[in-house]
Amino acid sequence: MNFERGKRRRNSPEITPLIDVMFFLLVFFMVFSTIKTEPMGLDVELPKAVTGSPQTSTSFEVLVDKSGALYVSGRMATGTELRQQLADRLRVNPDMFVIVKADKEVRYEHVVNALDHVRAVGGYRLGLAVQQGD
């Protein structure tokens, strides 16, 4: 009696679950990479002006929020820190344009305070940021 031997099955790991997991991860990252996220930053609502013009030159931005806090490069800064950072930048580019972005509800004294800090270190090219309005 000659029995025909069946095909021998190799012992190898099952990759079907691995393929399923990889496909799931691919779909997961494709879906979540397309979701628009709100950029992190400060919530400063600029006042509107009809006569504003866009600035494209190298500039230094100082933000003043509703409470009067100063922000430089997205980080809260004291007046001394603002002066130091601005002085460092002005040494490199003395003609740099400094833009003060103040919330429309901020008290005027806080805007003047920010302008005083800029003027104290020699910033003479100043601008107040506004939103283009009707």
mmCIF file of C-alpha atoms in Angstrom:
data_model
loop_
_atom_site.group_PDB
_atom_site.id
_atom_site.type_symbol
_atom_site.label_atom_id
_atom_site.label_comp_id
_atom_site.label_asym_id
_atom_site.label_seq_id
_atom_site.Cartn_x
_atom_site.Cartn_y
_atom_site.Cartn_z
ATOM 1 C CA MET A 1 0.000 0.000 0.000
ATOM 2 C CA ASN A 2 1.397 3.144 -1.216
ATOM 3 C CA PHE A 3 -0.244 6.165 0.282
ATOM 4 C CA GLU A 4 0.366 9.396 -1.388
ATOM 5 C CA ARG A 5 1.766 11.895 0.967
ATOM 6 C CA GLY A 6 -0.165 15.136 1.180
ATOM 7 C CA LYS A 7 1.405 18.459 0.664
ATOM 8 C CA ARG A 8 3.378 19.392 3.632
ATOM 9 C CA ARG A 9 2.349 22.596 5.291
ATOM 10 C CA ARG A 10 5.143 24.922 6.312
ATOM 11 C CA ASN A 11 5.109 26.366 9.751
ATOM 12 C CA SER A 12 5.097 30.110 9.197
ATOM 13 C CA PRO A 13 3.485 32.932 11.100
ATOM 14 C CA GLU A 14 0.091 34.159 9.987
ATOM 15 C CA ILE A 15 0.413 37.607 8.484
ATOM 16 C CA THR A 16 -3.268 38.240 7.859
ATOM 17 C CA PRO A 17 -3.827 39.926 11.258
ATOM 18 C CA LEU A 18 -0.713 42.017 10.678
ATOM 19 C CA ILE A 19 -2.051 43.190 7.324
ATOM 20 C CA ASP A 20 -5.374 44.065 8.984
ATOM 21 C CA VAL A 21 -3.633 46.135 11.640
ATOM 22 C CA MET A 22 -1.468 47.930 9.076
ATOM 23 C CA PHE A 23 -4.522 48.748 6.959
ATOM 24 C CA PHE A 24 -6.357 50.074 10.018
ATOM 25 C CA LEU A 25 -3.379 52.292 10.943
ATOM 26 C CA LEU A 26 -3.163 53.590 7.385
ATOM 27 C CA VAL A 27 -6.846 54.545 7.370
ATOM 28 C CA PHE A 28 -6.572 56.032 10.872
ATOM 29 C CA PHE A 29 -3.686 58.343 9.944
ATOM 30 C CA MET A 30 -5.263 59.316 6.637
ATOM 31 C CA VAL A 31 -8.491 60.361 8.357
ATOM 32 C CA PHE A 32 -6.893 62.213 11.249
ATOM 33 C CA SER A 33 -4.305 63.984 9.131
ATOM 34 C CA THR A 34 -7.066 65.637 7.110
ATOM 35 C CA ILE A 35 -8.933 67.028 10.104
ATOM 36 C CA LYS A 36 -8.331 70.752 10.281
ATOM 37 C CA THR A 37 -7.159 71.893 13.643
ATOM 38 C CA GLU A 38 -7.332 75.395 14.967
ATOM 39 C CA PRO A 39 -3.825 76.841 15.124
ATOM 40 C CA MET A 40 -2.561 77.357 18.628
ATOM 41 C CA GLY A 41 -2.006 80.951 19.507
ATOM 42 C CA LEU A 42 -3.416 83.944 21.199
ATOM 43 C CA ASP A 43 -6.957 85.074 20.741
ATOM 44 C CA VAL A 44 -6.412 88.712 19.818
ATOM 45 C CA GLU A 45 -9.198 90.429 17.920
ATOM 46 C CA LEU A 46 -7.719 93.345 15.997
ATOM 47 C CA PRO A 47 -9.666 96.553 15.452
ATOM 48 C CA LYS A 48 -10.831 97.298 11.911
ATOM 49 C CA ALA A 49 -9.509 100.154 9.778
ATOM 50 C CA VAL A 50 -10.188 101.248 6.218
ATOM 51 C CA THR A 51 -6.713 102.682 5.600
ATOM 52 C CA GLY A 52 -4.586 99.704 6.660
ATOM 53 C CA SER A 53 -2.010 98.222 4.291
ATOM 54 C CA PRO A 54 -0.339 94.797 4.514
ATOM 55 C CA GLN A 55 3.288 94.724 5.684
ATOM 56 C CA THR A 56 5.612 92.176 4.106
ATOM 57 C CA SER A 57 9.004 93.322 5.394
ATOM 58 C CA THR A 58 10.947 91.761 8.217
ATOM 59 C CA SER A 59 9.191 92.736 11.378
ATOM 60 C CA PHE A 60 9.016 92.130 15.097
ATOM 61 C CA GLU A 61 5.548 91.530 16.512
ATOM 62 C CA VAL A 62 4.396 92.440 19.998
ATOM 63 C CA LEU A 63 0.936 91.240 21.020
ATOM 64 C CA VAL A 64 -1.132 92.834 23.764
ATOM 65 C CA ASP A 65 -4.106 90.765 24.912
ATOM 66 C CA LYS A 66 -7.328 91.956 26.580
ATOM 67 C CA SER A 67 -5.753 91.921 30.034
ATOM 68 C CA GLY A 68 -2.730 93.951 28.898
ATOM 69 C CA ALA A 69 -0.242 91.067 28.974
ATOM 70 C CA LEU A 70 2.606 91.289 26.453
ATOM 71 C CA TYR A 71 3.495 88.411 24.138
ATOM 72 C CA VAL A 72 6.598 88.022 21.992
ATOM 73 C CA SER A 73 6.957 85.024 19.644
ATOM 74 C CA GLY A 74 3.816 83.488 21.124
ATOM 75 C CA ARG A 75 5.173 83.533 24.682
ATOM 76 C CA MET A 76 4.142 85.818 27.496
ATOM 77 C CA ALA A 77 6.880 88.329 28.252
ATOM 78 C CA THR A 78 7.533 91.005 30.818
ATOM 79 C CA GLY A 79 8.505 94.503 29.750
ATOM 80 C CA THR A 80 12.160 93.709 30.493
ATOM 81 C CA GLU A 81 12.063 90.536 28.386
ATOM 82 C CA LEU A 82 10.402 92.438 25.544
ATOM 83 C CA ARG A 83 13.101 95.097 25.646
ATOM 84 C CA GLN A 84 15.889 92.508 25.715
ATOM 85 C CA GLN A 85 14.542 90.484 22.778
ATOM 86 C CA LEU A 86 13.813 93.593 20.743
ATOM 87 C CA ALA A 87 17.230 95.095 21.498
ATOM 88 C CA ASP A 88 18.887 91.873 20.295
ATOM 89 C CA ARG A 89 16.907 91.967 17.041
ATOM 90 C CA LEU A 90 17.532 95.693 16.514
ATOM 91 C CA ARG A 91 21.289 95.143 16.812
ATOM 92 C CA VAL A 92 21.062 92.840 13.792
ATOM 93 C CA ASN A 93 18.581 94.991 11.852
ATOM 94 C CA PRO A 94 18.321 98.590 13.147
ATOM 95 C CA ASP A 95 15.646 99.483 10.553
ATOM 96 C CA MET A 96 13.357 96.632 11.557
ATOM 97 C CA PHE A 97 9.641 97.403 11.594
ATOM 98 C CA VAL A 98 7.929 96.754 14.942
ATOM 99 C CA ILE A 99 4.228 95.879 14.805
ATOM 100 C CA VAL A 100 2.090 96.133 17.924
ATOM 101 C CA LYS A 101 -0.982 93.908 17.705
ATOM 102 C CA ALA A 102 -3.376 94.944 20.452
ATOM 103 C CA ASP A 103 -6.790 93.465 21.095
ATOM 104 C CA LYS A 104 -9.544 95.932 20.273
ATOM 105 C CA GLU A 105 -10.839 95.737 23.848
ATOM 106 C CA VAL A 106 -7.501 96.411 25.551
ATOM 107 C CA ARG A 107 -7.130 99.580 27.591
ATOM 108 C CA TYR A 108 -5.228 102.307 25.780
ATOM 109 C CA GLU A 109 -2.625 102.584 28.550
ATOM 110 C CA HIS A 110 -1.471 99.013 27.812
ATOM 111 C CA VAL A 111 -0.893 99.881 24.147
ATOM 112 C CA VAL A 112 1.051 102.998 25.149
ATOM 113 C CA ASN A 113 3.055 100.876 27.595
ATOM 114 C CA ALA A 114 4.021 98.469 24.787
ATOM 115 C CA LEU A 115 4.971 101.400 22.539
ATOM 116 C CA ASP A 116 7.095 102.860 25.361
ATOM 117 C CA HIS A 117 9.007 99.582 25.691
ATOM 118 C CA VAL A 118 9.705 99.583 21.950
ATOM 119 C CA ARG A 119 10.845 103.215 21.945
ATOM 120 C CA ALA A 120 13.043 102.638 25.017
ATOM 121 C CA VAL A 121 15.351 100.305 23.067
ATOM 122 C CA GLY A 122 15.469 102.410 19.920
ATOM 123 C CA GLY A 123 12.606 101.036 17.869
ATOM 124 C CA TYR A 124 11.522 103.979 15.756
ATOM 125 C CA ARG A 125 9.653 102.207 12.932
ATOM 126 C CA LEU A 126 6.373 101.401 14.636
ATOM 127 C CA GLY A 127 3.004 100.261 13.405
ATOM 128 C CA LEU A 128 -0.300 99.282 14.957
ATOM 129 C CA ALA A 129 -1.893 96.200 13.430
ATOM 130 C CA VAL A 130 -5.507 96.441 12.304
ATOM 131 C CA GLN A 131 -7.912 94.251 10.373
ATOM 132 C CA GLN A 132 -8.980 95.393 6.939
ATOM 133 C CA GLY A 133 -12.509 96.714 7.374
ATOM 134 C CA ASP A 134 -15.342 98.128 5.302
#
